[in-house]
Amino acid sequence: MLVLGIETSCDETSAALVADGKAILSSTIATQLDLLRKYGGVVPEIAARRHTELIGYVIQEALDTAGKTLDDIEAVAVTSKQGLIGCLLVGVAAAKSISYSKQVPLIGVHHIEGHIFANRLSHPDLPVPHVCLTVSGGHTMLLYVENDCQYTLLGTTLDDAAGEAFDKIAKFLGLDFPGGPVIDKLSRQGDRKAFNFPRPMIRSKTLDFSFSGLKTSVINAFKNKVARNEALPLADIAASFQEAVVDVLVGKTMRAAEDRGVTAVSVTGGVSANSRLRQVFEETCKKRGIDVFFPNLSLCTDNAAMIAAAGYARMKLGEVSDLRLNVSPNVPLEG
Amino acid sequence: MIVLGIDTSDYANAVGVVDGDKVLADAAYAAKTDSLEQILANIESTLQSAGLGLKDIEGIGVGLGPGSWTGIRVGVTVGKMLAFSTGKPVAGVPTLEALAYAARRESSLICAVISAGTKDTVYAALYRPESGVVGRIGEYYVGDVKGLTALLSGPAVMAGNGAQAYSRIIRQESGMNIKAVEAAPGGASIACLASQRLERGEKDDVLSLTPLYLKESTAKAFVNKYKSRHT
Ligand SMILES: [Zn+2]
């Protein structure tokens, strides 16, 4: 079954063709990074306007790359839950129109579920049950994945998302946007132990996260250096900050795996592309006899292939939407 | 030519179907935040009321705005993606023109006005009605209602939702004799105008069709202002 996926929940306009929830025939992403750099972040109205301009082109490009036409499409899956309302509605309006005119099923997908399926797409052998850490600029969540589409939320961030903390610190240090890849790169030249930043909530029993205290510590350390007219070791600050985030993410995920008695964890979302996070996860999991899975790098950030895969799984469970599908910018993941 | 027209720039889903200048159906469904939720069901029931299906449609007309930014994104995306997936030609129609067209039987100039969301700000344009069509005179206007007095130099009819209130302000401001007609950019008006354009071979490129916002987003306006001060 050939599924057209559409994703416009934030700053990427994306369309993809995925066969049977497994084979990616095409995945087109028009990134709005140029705009984000200009405005230092996502401006909802500007992003929504850009989606409206780009939506037809990315769908056409996804069809062309796969060598298919709309007549070959057997279902349309679209991100309808979780994201910026004005952005989501462009993708949903497009998906509904195609579903209506081609008389094919329509499936509204939760954006976070898409991220979970980025790992299923990358690793067909990913075992269940497992614990999934999904972490990006918009969210940080720990989930117990009992089966495909069956989740229990174990923990979430109480303030900033991890990726958001990367962006804010990068901005504060005068680095480029988005902060994740920039800090990752700069950290390679820095000393991870130069600053002993706090690991917020690492010892608490809950599986929730908090990054705003860490952010404050980093900013204070920077300001102290400035006040004392000392040299600013940006690479050391970046590396020490990144290490604190990584420690918390890995520590909490390990605790969740232990609590649930699973021997596999999956890590997904934009921050799962971070090289130090991958390294520490690999090392820690190896020691504990746990298998760890990451999506292919192209599936870490927002993309429509993961939405098509998640939509296919939901459709197999008999869950399809009707033409009244609307957007829900802020709803919990069901399942 | 059988043309489907849609416009979601205001708090309604306006959907109409015409065959040339013959109106087959013209409906306005109340829609606020659920514009997206209702639009396809509304298109389907309008087509049904005309005894038609989507396959019978030979062209699509879509109201480009100005109006609610979210609203016009729904209408333009649905219009262009329906055209994209059915392979039928699409023609975008400025919503102000559809509004003037709805008032085309007036003998004087028509000033089409649409609220720009904030209290006294409006989008407007002047149209001259002539043998059943309307032609725009001058540029689009975005600004407060009082500023419209500069646009209007003689007798005119103000058309649009809220035209009564706007014309009262103009009369108080300038003493000009401005009539008002409550009119809406109906789906059939959009379809008629689109049909005329399509008959003339003026279809739009389906992939690049975008809304007519007439106003930059506030973020962009801010950055441009900042840049002009610093360069
Ligand atoms: Zn995401």
Coordinates of C-alpha atoms and ligand atoms in Angstrom, one line a residue:
Chain A
M1 CA 0.0 0.0 0.0
L2 CA 1.4 3.3 -1.1
V3 CA 0.9 6.2 1.4
L4 CA 1.5 9.9 0.8
G5 CA 2.7 11.5 4.0
I6 CA 2.4 15.3 4.6
E7 CA 4.1 17.2 7.5
T8 CA 3.8 20.9 8.1
S9 CA 3.6 21.1 11.9
C10 CA 6.5 23.5 12.4
D11 CA 9.2 24.8 10.1
E12 CA 9.6 22.1 7.5
T13 CA 7.3 21.6 4.6
S14 CA 7.6 17.9 3.7
A15 CA 6.0 15.2 1.6
A16 CA 7.0 11.6 1.2
L17 CA 5.9 8.4 -0.5
V18 CA 6.2 5.3 1.7
A19 CA 5.2 1.7 0.6
D20 CA 3.7 -0.6 3.3
G21 CA 5.0 1.5 6.1
K22 CA 8.5 0.4 5.3
A23 CA 10.1 1.4 2.0
I24 CA 10.7 5.2 1.5
L25 CA 10.3 5.9 -2.2
S26 CA 10.8 9.6 -1.7
S27 CA 11.1 12.1 1.1
T28 CA 11.1 15.8 0.2
I29 CA 11.8 18.4 2.8
A30 CA 11.7 22.1 2.0
T31 CA 13.4 23.6 5.0
Q32 CA 12.7 27.1 6.2
L33 CA 16.1 27.4 7.9
D34 CA 16.9 30.6 6.0
L35 CA 13.9 32.3 7.5
L36 CA 14.6 30.9 11.0
R37 CA 18.1 32.3 10.9
K38 CA 16.8 35.7 9.8
Y39 CA 14.3 35.9 12.7
G40 CA 16.2 33.8 15.2
G41 CA 13.5 31.2 15.5
V42 CA 10.1 30.1 14.2
V43 CA 7.7 32.9 13.6
P44 CA 4.3 31.1 13.2
E45 CA 2.7 33.5 10.7
I46 CA 5.8 33.5 8.5
A47 CA 6.2 29.7 8.6
A48 CA 2.5 29.3 7.8
R49 CA 2.8 31.6 4.8
R50 CA 5.8 29.6 3.6
H51 CA 4.0 26.3 3.9
T52 CA 1.2 27.6 1.8
E53 CA 3.6 28.6 -0.9
L54 CA 5.6 25.3 -0.8
I55 CA 3.0 22.6 -0.2
G56 CA 2.1 21.9 -3.9
Y57 CA 5.8 21.9 -4.9
V58 CA 6.9 19.4 -2.2
I59 CA 4.1 17.0 -3.1
Q60 CA 4.9 17.2 -6.8
E61 CA 8.6 16.7 -6.0
A62 CA 7.9 13.7 -3.8
L63 CA 5.7 12.1 -6.6
D64 CA 8.4 12.9 -9.3
T65 CA 11.2 11.4 -7.2
A66 CA 9.3 8.2 -6.6
G67 CA 8.2 8.0 -10.3
K68 CA 4.6 8.0 -9.3
T69 CA 1.4 10.0 -9.9
L70 CA -1.4 10.9 -7.5
D71 CA -3.4 8.0 -9.1
D72 CA -0.9 5.6 -7.5
I73 CA -1.6 6.9 -4.0
E74 CA -3.7 4.6 -1.8
A75 CA -3.9 6.7 1.3
V76 CA -2.9 10.1 2.6
A77 CA -1.4 10.5 6.1
V78 CA -0.9 14.0 7.6
T79 CA 0.3 15.5 10.8
S80 CA -2.9 16.9 12.4
K81 CA -2.0 16.8 16.1
Q82 CA 0.7 18.7 17.9
G83 CA 2.3 21.7 16.4
L84 CA 1.7 25.3 15.4
I85 CA -2.0 25.7 14.5
G86 CA -1.6 27.8 11.4
C87 CA 1.2 25.6 10.1
L88 CA -0.7 22.3 10.7
L89 CA -3.8 23.5 8.9
V90 CA -2.0 24.0 5.6
G91 CA -0.9 20.3 5.5
V92 CA -4.3 19.1 6.7
A93 CA -6.2 21.3 4.1
A94 CA -4.0 19.8 1.3
A95 CA -4.3 16.2 2.6
K96 CA -8.1 16.5 2.9
S97 CA -8.4 17.9 -0.7
I98 CA -6.3 15.0 -2.1
S99 CA -8.2 12.4 -0.1
Y100 CA -11.5 13.8 -1.2
S101 CA -10.7 14.1 -4.9
K102 CA -8.9 10.8 -5.2
Q103 CA -11.4 9.0 -2.9
V104 CA -8.6 7.4 -0.7
P105 CA -8.5 7.1 3.0
L106 CA -7.2 10.0 5.1
I107 CA -5.3 9.5 8.4
G108 CA -4.6 12.3 10.9
V109 CA -1.3 11.5 12.7
H110 CA 0.1 12.8 16.0
H111 CA 3.5 14.4 15.3
I112 CA 5.2 12.6 18.2
E113 CA 4.0 9.3 17.0
G114 CA 5.6 10.2 13.7
H115 CA 9.0 10.6 15.5
I116 CA 8.5 7.2 17.2
F117 CA 8.0 5.7 13.7
A118 CA 11.2 7.2 12.4
N119 CA 12.9 4.5 14.3
R120 CA 10.6 1.8 13.0
L121 CA 11.4 3.0 9.5
S122 CA 15.1 2.9 10.2
H123 CA 15.0 -0.5 12.0
P124 CA 12.3 -2.9 11.0
D125 CA 13.7 -5.3 13.6
L126 CA 13.2 -2.8 16.5
P127 CA 11.7 -4.9 19.3
V128 CA 8.7 -4.3 21.4
P129 CA 8.2 -3.6 24.2
H130 CA 10.9 -0.9 24.5
V131 CA 11.4 2.5 26.0
C132 CA 11.5 5.4 23.7
L133 CA 13.1 8.8 24.3
T134 CA 11.8 11.4 21.9
V135 CA 13.6 14.7 22.1
S136 CA 13.5 17.8 19.9
G137 CA 13.1 21.5 20.0
G138 CA 9.5 21.1 20.8
H139 CA 9.3 18.2 23.2
T140 CA 11.2 15.8 25.5
M141 CA 9.3 12.7 26.4
L142 CA 9.9 9.2 27.7
L143 CA 7.5 6.6 26.6
Y144 CA 6.9 2.9 27.2
V145 CA 6.2 1.4 23.8
E146 CA 4.3 -1.8 24.4
N147 CA 3.5 -2.4 20.8
D148 CA 3.3 -0.2 17.7
C149 CA 0.7 2.5 18.5
Q150 CA 0.5 1.5 22.1
Y151 CA 2.2 3.9 24.5
T152 CA 2.4 4.8 28.1
L153 CA 3.9 8.3 28.9
L154 CA 6.6 7.9 31.6
G155 CA 7.9 11.4 31.8
T156 CA 8.0 14.7 30.1
T157 CA 9.8 18.1 30.4
L158 CA 8.4 20.4 33.0
D159 CA 9.8 23.5 31.3
D160 CA 12.0 23.8 28.2
A161 CA 12.4 21.0 25.7
A162 CA 16.0 19.8 25.4
G163 CA 16.4 21.1 21.9
E164 CA 15.0 24.4 23.0
A165 CA 17.7 24.6 25.7
F166 CA 20.3 24.1 23.0
D167 CA 18.8 26.9 20.9
K168 CA 18.6 29.3 23.8
I169 CA 22.1 28.7 25.0
A170 CA 23.5 28.9 21.4
K171 CA 21.7 32.2 21.0
F172 CA 23.0 33.5 24.3
L173 CA 26.6 32.5 23.3
G174 CA 26.1 34.3 20.0
L175 CA 26.1 31.2 18.0
D176 CA 24.1 30.3 14.9
F177 CA 20.6 28.9 14.8
P178 CA 19.5 26.1 15.2
G179 CA 21.6 25.6 18.3
G180 CA 21.8 21.8 18.4
P181 CA 24.2 21.1 15.5
V182 CA 26.3 24.2 16.3
I183 CA 26.8 23.2 19.9
D184 CA 27.5 19.6 18.9
K185 CA 30.2 20.8 16.5
L186 CA 31.8 23.4 18.8
S187 CA 31.8 20.9 21.7
R188 CA 34.2 18.7 19.9
Q189 CA 36.9 21.3 20.5
G190 CA 35.9 21.8 24.1
D191 CA 36.5 20.2 27.5
R192 CA 33.4 18.5 28.8
K193 CA 34.6 18.7 32.4
A194 CA 35.6 22.4 32.3
F195 CA 32.4 23.5 34.0
N196 CA 30.5 21.3 36.5
F197 CA 26.9 22.3 35.5
P198 CA 24.0 20.8 37.4
R199 CA 22.2 17.7 36.1
P200 CA 18.7 18.8 36.9
M201 CA 16.4 16.1 38.4
I202 CA 18.8 13.3 37.6
R203 CA 18.4 11.9 41.1
S204 CA 14.7 12.5 41.5
K205 CA 12.5 9.4 41.3
T206 CA 10.2 10.8 38.6
L207 CA 11.1 10.4 34.9
D208 CA 10.3 14.0 34.2
F209 CA 12.9 16.5 32.9
S210 CA 13.7 20.1 33.6
F211 CA 16.3 22.2 31.7
S212 CA 15.6 25.8 32.8
G213 CA 17.9 25.6 35.9
L214 CA 20.7 24.2 33.8
K215 CA 20.2 27.1 31.3
T216 CA 20.4 29.6 34.1
S217 CA 23.7 28.1 35.5
V218 CA 25.3 28.2 32.0
I219 CA 24.2 31.9 31.6
N220 CA 25.5 32.7 35.1
A221 CA 28.9 31.0 34.5
F222 CA 29.2 33.0 31.3
K223 CA 28.3 36.3 33.0
N224 CA 30.8 35.6 35.8
K225 CA 33.6 35.3 33.2
V226 CA 32.5 38.5 31.6
A227 CA 32.4 40.3 35.0
R228 CA 35.9 39.2 35.8
N229 CA 37.1 40.1 32.3
E230 CA 38.3 36.6 31.8
A231 CA 38.6 34.9 28.4
L232 CA 35.4 33.2 27.3
P233 CA 36.0 29.6 26.6
L234 CA 33.0 29.1 24.4
A235 CA 33.9 25.6 23.3
D236 CA 34.3 24.5 27.0
I237 CA 31.0 26.1 28.0
A238 CA 29.2 24.4 25.0
A239 CA 30.8 21.0 25.7
S240 CA 30.1 21.1 29.5
F241 CA 26.5 22.2 28.8
Q242 CA 26.0 19.5 26.3
E243 CA 27.4 16.9 28.6
A244 CA 25.0 17.9 31.3
V245 CA 22.0 17.5 28.9
V246 CA 23.3 14.2 27.6
D247 CA 23.8 12.9 31.2
V248 CA 20.3 13.7 32.1
L249 CA 18.7 12.3 29.0
V250 CA 20.7 9.0 29.2
G251 CA 20.3 8.7 32.9
K252 CA 16.6 9.1 32.9
T253 CA 16.2 6.7 29.9
M254 CA 18.3 4.1 31.7
R255 CA 16.1 4.4 34.8
A256 CA 13.0 4.0 32.7
A257 CA 14.4 0.9 31.0
E258 CA 15.3 -0.5 34.4
D259 CA 11.8 0.3 35.8
R260 CA 10.1 -1.4 32.9
G261 CA 12.6 -4.3 32.6
V262 CA 13.2 -3.8 28.8
T263 CA 16.4 -4.6 27.0
A264 CA 15.9 -2.1 24.1
V265 CA 15.6 1.6 23.9
S266 CA 15.0 3.9 21.0
V267 CA 16.0 7.5 20.8
T268 CA 14.3 9.8 18.2
G269 CA 13.6 13.5 17.3
G270 CA 15.9 16.3 16.3
V271 CA 18.3 16.0 19.3
S272 CA 18.8 12.3 18.5
A273 CA 21.1 13.4 15.8
N274 CA 23.5 14.8 18.4
S275 CA 26.8 12.9 18.1
R276 CA 27.7 13.0 21.8
L277 CA 24.2 11.8 22.8
R278 CA 24.6 8.9 20.5
Q279 CA 28.1 8.1 21.8
V280 CA 27.1 8.1 25.5
F281 CA 23.9 6.1 24.8
E282 CA 26.0 3.5 22.9
E283 CA 28.6 3.2 25.6
T284 CA 26.1 3.1 28.5
C285 CA 23.8 0.6 26.8
K286 CA 26.6 -1.7 25.9
K287 CA 27.7 -1.9 29.5
R288 CA 24.1 -2.8 30.6
G289 CA 23.4 -5.2 27.8
I290 CA 20.7 -3.0 26.3
D291 CA 20.2 -2.5 22.5
V292 CA 19.9 1.1 21.5
F293 CA 18.3 2.3 18.3
F294 CA 18.6 5.7 16.5
P295 CA 16.9 6.8 13.3
N296 CA 18.9 7.4 10.2
L297 CA 20.1 11.0 10.3
S298 CA 17.7 12.1 7.6
L299 CA 14.8 10.9 9.7
C300 CA 15.7 12.7 13.0
T301 CA 14.3 16.1 12.1
D302 CA 10.7 16.6 11.0
N303 CA 9.9 14.7 7.9
A304 CA 6.8 13.3 6.2
A305 CA 8.2 9.7 5.7
M306 CA 7.7 9.1 9.5
I307 CA 4.2 10.5 9.2
A308 CA 3.4 8.1 6.3
A309 CA 4.7 5.2 8.3
A310 CA 2.8 6.1 11.5
G311 CA -0.4 6.6 9.4
Y312 CA 0.0 3.2 7.7
A313 CA 0.2 1.6 11.2
R314 CA -2.9 3.4 12.4
M315 CA -4.8 2.5 9.3
K316 CA -3.9 -1.2 9.8
L317 CA -5.6 -0.9 13.1
G318 CA -8.7 0.4 11.3
E319 CA -8.2 4.0 12.5
V320 CA -9.0 6.4 9.6
S321 CA -10.1 10.0 9.7
D322 CA -13.0 11.5 7.8
L323 CA -13.2 14.7 5.8
R324 CA -14.0 16.7 8.9
L325 CA -10.5 16.2 10.2
N326 CA -9.3 19.3 12.0
V327 CA -6.0 20.3 13.6
S328 CA -5.3 19.9 17.3
P329 CA -2.2 21.9 18.2
N330 CA -1.9 20.5 21.7
V331 CA -3.2 17.1 22.5
P332 CA -1.6 14.2 24.3
L333 CA -0.4 11.2 22.3
E334 CA -3.1 8.4 22.5
G335 CA -2.5 4.8 22.3
Chain B
M1 CA -18.0 26.0 -18.4
I2 CA -18.9 24.5 -15.0
V3 CA -16.8 26.2 -12.3
L4 CA -16.7 25.6 -8.5
G5 CA -15.9 28.8 -6.5
I6 CA -14.8 28.9 -2.9
D7 CA -13.9 31.7 -0.6
T8 CA -13.0 31.4 3.1
S9 CA -11.6 34.8 3.7
D10 CA -14.4 35.8 6.1
Y11 CA -16.2 33.9 8.8
A12 CA -18.0 31.8 6.3
N13 CA -17.3 29.0 3.9
A14 CA -18.7 30.5 0.7
V15 CA -19.2 27.9 -2.0
G16 CA -20.9 28.2 -5.3
V17 CA -21.2 26.5 -8.7
V18 CA -21.8 28.3 -12.0
D19 CA -22.2 27.3 -15.6
G20 CA -20.9 30.3 -17.4
D21 CA -22.9 33.1 -15.9
K22 CA -25.8 30.8 -14.8
V23 CA -25.7 30.2 -11.0
L24 CA -26.3 26.5 -10.2
A25 CA -25.7 26.8 -6.4
D26 CA -24.6 29.5 -4.1
A27 CA -24.2 28.8 -0.4
A28 CA -22.6 30.4 2.6
Y29 CA -22.0 28.3 5.7
A30 CA -21.2 29.8 9.0
A31 CA -17.6 28.9 9.9
K32 CA -15.3 30.5 12.4
T33 CA -12.4 28.4 13.8
D34 CA -13.9 25.3 12.2
S35 CA -13.5 26.7 8.6
L36 CA -11.0 23.9 7.9
E37 CA -13.2 21.2 9.5
Q38 CA -16.2 22.1 7.4
I39 CA -14.9 23.2 4.0
L40 CA -14.9 19.8 2.1
A41 CA -18.2 18.7 3.5
N42 CA -19.6 22.1 2.5
I43 CA -18.2 21.8 -1.0
E44 CA -19.7 18.3 -1.3
S45 CA -23.2 19.4 -0.2
T46 CA -23.1 22.4 -2.5
L47 CA -22.2 20.2 -5.4
Q48 CA -24.9 17.8 -4.5
S49 CA -27.5 20.6 -4.3
A50 CA -26.6 21.4 -7.9
G51 CA -26.9 17.7 -8.8
L52 CA -23.2 17.5 -9.5
G53 CA -20.1 15.7 -8.3
L54 CA -16.5 16.8 -8.3
K55 CA -15.9 14.9 -11.6
D56 CA -18.4 17.3 -13.4
I57 CA -16.4 20.4 -12.5
E58 CA -14.4 21.9 -15.3
G59 CA -12.5 24.6 -13.4
I60 CA -12.0 25.9 -9.9
G61 CA -12.1 29.5 -8.7
V62 CA -10.6 30.5 -5.4
G63 CA -10.9 33.7 -3.4
L64 CA -7.4 34.8 -2.7
G65 CA -8.2 37.3 0.1
P66 CA -7.5 39.7 1.6
G67 CA -9.3 38.7 4.8
S68 CA -8.5 36.4 7.7
W69 CA -5.0 35.1 7.1
T70 CA -5.8 31.7 8.5
G71 CA -9.1 31.7 6.5
I72 CA -7.5 32.5 3.1
R73 CA -4.8 29.8 3.7
V74 CA -7.5 27.2 4.1
G75 CA -9.4 28.3 1.0
V76 CA -6.3 28.8 -1.2
T77 CA -4.8 25.5 -0.2
V78 CA -8.0 23.6 -0.7
G79 CA -8.7 25.3 -4.0
K80 CA -5.2 24.7 -5.4
M81 CA -4.9 21.1 -4.1
L82 CA -8.3 20.2 -5.5
A83 CA -7.2 21.6 -8.9
F84 CA -3.8 19.8 -8.5
S85 CA -5.4 16.4 -7.8
T86 CA -8.2 16.7 -10.3
G87 CA -6.1 18.2 -13.0
K88 CA -8.6 20.9 -13.6
P89 CA -7.5 24.5 -14.2
V90 CA -7.6 27.0 -11.3
A91 CA -8.1 30.8 -11.3
G92 CA -7.5 32.9 -8.2
V93 CA -9.9 35.8 -7.7
P94 CA -9.2 38.8 -5.4
T95 CA -11.9 38.7 -2.7
L96 CA -12.4 42.5 -3.1
E97 CA -13.2 42.0 -6.7
A98 CA -15.8 39.3 -5.9
L99 CA -17.3 41.7 -3.4
A100 CA -17.5 44.5 -6.0
Y101 CA -18.9 42.0 -8.5
A102 CA -21.7 41.2 -6.1
A103 CA -22.6 44.9 -6.2
R104 CA -22.1 45.4 -9.9
R105 CA -25.7 46.6 -10.6
E106 CA -24.9 49.9 -8.9
S107 CA -24.4 52.7 -11.3
S108 CA -21.6 54.6 -9.4
L109 CA -18.1 53.6 -8.4
I110 CA -18.0 50.7 -5.9
C111 CA -15.7 50.8 -3.0
A112 CA -15.2 47.2 -1.8
V113 CA -14.2 47.0 1.9
I114 CA -13.1 44.1 4.1
S115 CA -12.2 44.4 7.8
A116 CA -8.5 43.8 8.4
G117 CA -9.2 42.3 11.8
T118 CA -8.2 45.2 14.0
K119 CA -10.8 47.7 14.9
D120 CA -10.6 50.4 12.3
T121 CA -8.3 48.9 9.8
V122 CA -9.7 47.8 6.4
Y123 CA -8.6 46.4 3.1
A124 CA -10.3 48.2 0.2
A125 CA -10.3 48.9 -3.5
L126 CA -12.3 51.0 -5.9
Y127 CA -14.1 49.3 -8.9
R128 CA -15.9 50.7 -11.9
P129 CA -18.9 48.6 -12.9
E130 CA -19.3 48.3 -16.7
S131 CA -21.6 46.1 -18.7
G132 CA -21.8 43.4 -16.0
V133 CA -18.2 43.3 -15.0
V134 CA -16.0 45.3 -12.7
G135 CA -12.6 46.8 -13.2
R136 CA -10.3 47.9 -10.4
I137 CA -9.2 51.5 -10.4
G138 CA -5.9 52.3 -8.7
E139 CA -4.1 50.4 -6.0
Y140 CA -5.4 48.3 -3.1
Y141 CA -5.8 50.2 0.1
V142 CA -4.8 49.0 3.6
G143 CA -5.3 51.5 6.5
D144 CA -7.9 53.0 8.8
V145 CA -11.4 53.7 7.6
K146 CA -11.0 57.5 7.7
G147 CA -8.2 57.3 5.2
L148 CA -10.6 56.0 2.6
T149 CA -11.9 59.6 2.2
A150 CA -8.8 60.3 0.1
L151 CA -9.6 57.4 -2.2
L152 CA -13.2 58.5 -2.7
S153 CA -13.5 61.7 -4.8
G154 CA -17.2 61.5 -5.8
P155 CA -20.3 59.5 -5.3
A156 CA -19.7 55.9 -4.6
V157 CA -21.3 52.8 -3.1
M158 CA -19.5 51.0 -0.3
A159 CA -19.9 47.3 -0.4
G160 CA -19.0 44.7 2.1
N161 CA -19.8 43.3 5.5
G162 CA -19.9 46.4 7.8
A163 CA -20.3 48.8 4.9
Q164 CA -23.1 50.7 6.8
A165 CA -20.8 51.5 9.7
Y166 CA -17.8 52.4 7.5
S167 CA -19.9 54.7 5.2
R168 CA -21.2 56.5 8.3
I169 CA -17.6 57.2 9.4
I170 CA -16.8 58.5 5.9
R171 CA -19.9 60.7 5.8
Q172 CA -19.0 62.2 9.2
E173 CA -15.4 62.7 8.2
S174 CA -16.0 64.3 4.8
G175 CA -19.6 65.0 4.3
M176 CA -19.4 62.9 1.1
N177 CA -22.6 61.1 0.1
I178 CA -21.6 57.5 0.3
K179 CA -24.2 54.8 0.0
A180 CA -23.8 51.4 1.5
V181 CA -24.7 47.9 0.4
E182 CA -24.2 44.9 2.6
A183 CA -22.6 42.4 0.3
A184 CA -20.5 39.3 0.6
P185 CA -17.9 37.7 -1.7
G186 CA -20.1 34.7 -2.5
G187 CA -18.9 31.4 -3.9
A188 CA -20.9 32.0 -7.1
S189 CA -19.3 35.4 -7.6
I190 CA -15.9 33.9 -7.3
A191 CA -16.9 31.1 -9.7
C192 CA -18.3 33.6 -12.3
L193 CA -15.2 35.7 -12.2
A194 CA -13.0 32.6 -12.4
S195 CA -15.0 31.2 -15.2
Q196 CA -14.5 34.5 -17.2
R197 CA -10.8 34.3 -16.6
L198 CA -10.6 30.6 -17.5
E199 CA -12.6 31.2 -20.7
R200 CA -10.0 33.8 -21.7
G201 CA -7.3 31.3 -21.1
E202 CA -6.0 33.0 -18.0
K203 CA -5.6 30.1 -15.7
D204 CA -3.1 30.4 -12.8
D205 CA -0.2 28.1 -12.1
V206 CA -1.5 25.6 -9.7
L207 CA 1.7 25.1 -7.7
S208 CA 2.6 28.8 -7.2
L209 CA -0.9 30.1 -6.4
T210 CA -0.7 32.0 -3.1
P211 CA -3.0 34.2 -1.0
L212 CA -3.3 37.9 -1.4
Y213 CA -2.5 39.0 2.1
L214 CA -1.9 42.7 1.3
K215 CA -0.2 43.0 4.6
E216 CA 3.1 41.7 5.8
S217 CA 3.1 39.7 8.9
T218 CA 4.0 41.8 11.9
A219 CA 7.4 40.0 12.4
K220 CA 8.4 40.7 8.9
A221 CA 7.3 44.3 9.0
F222 CA 9.3 44.7 12.2
V223 CA 12.5 43.3 10.7
N224 CA 12.1 45.4 7.6
K225 CA 11.7 48.6 9.7
Y226 CA 14.7 47.6 11.8
K227 CA 16.8 47.1 8.6
S228 CA 15.8 50.4 7.1
R229 CA 16.9 52.1 10.2
H230 CA 20.2 50.3 10.3
T231 CA 21.4 50.5 6.7
Ligands
ZN1 ZN 9.2 17.1 15.6

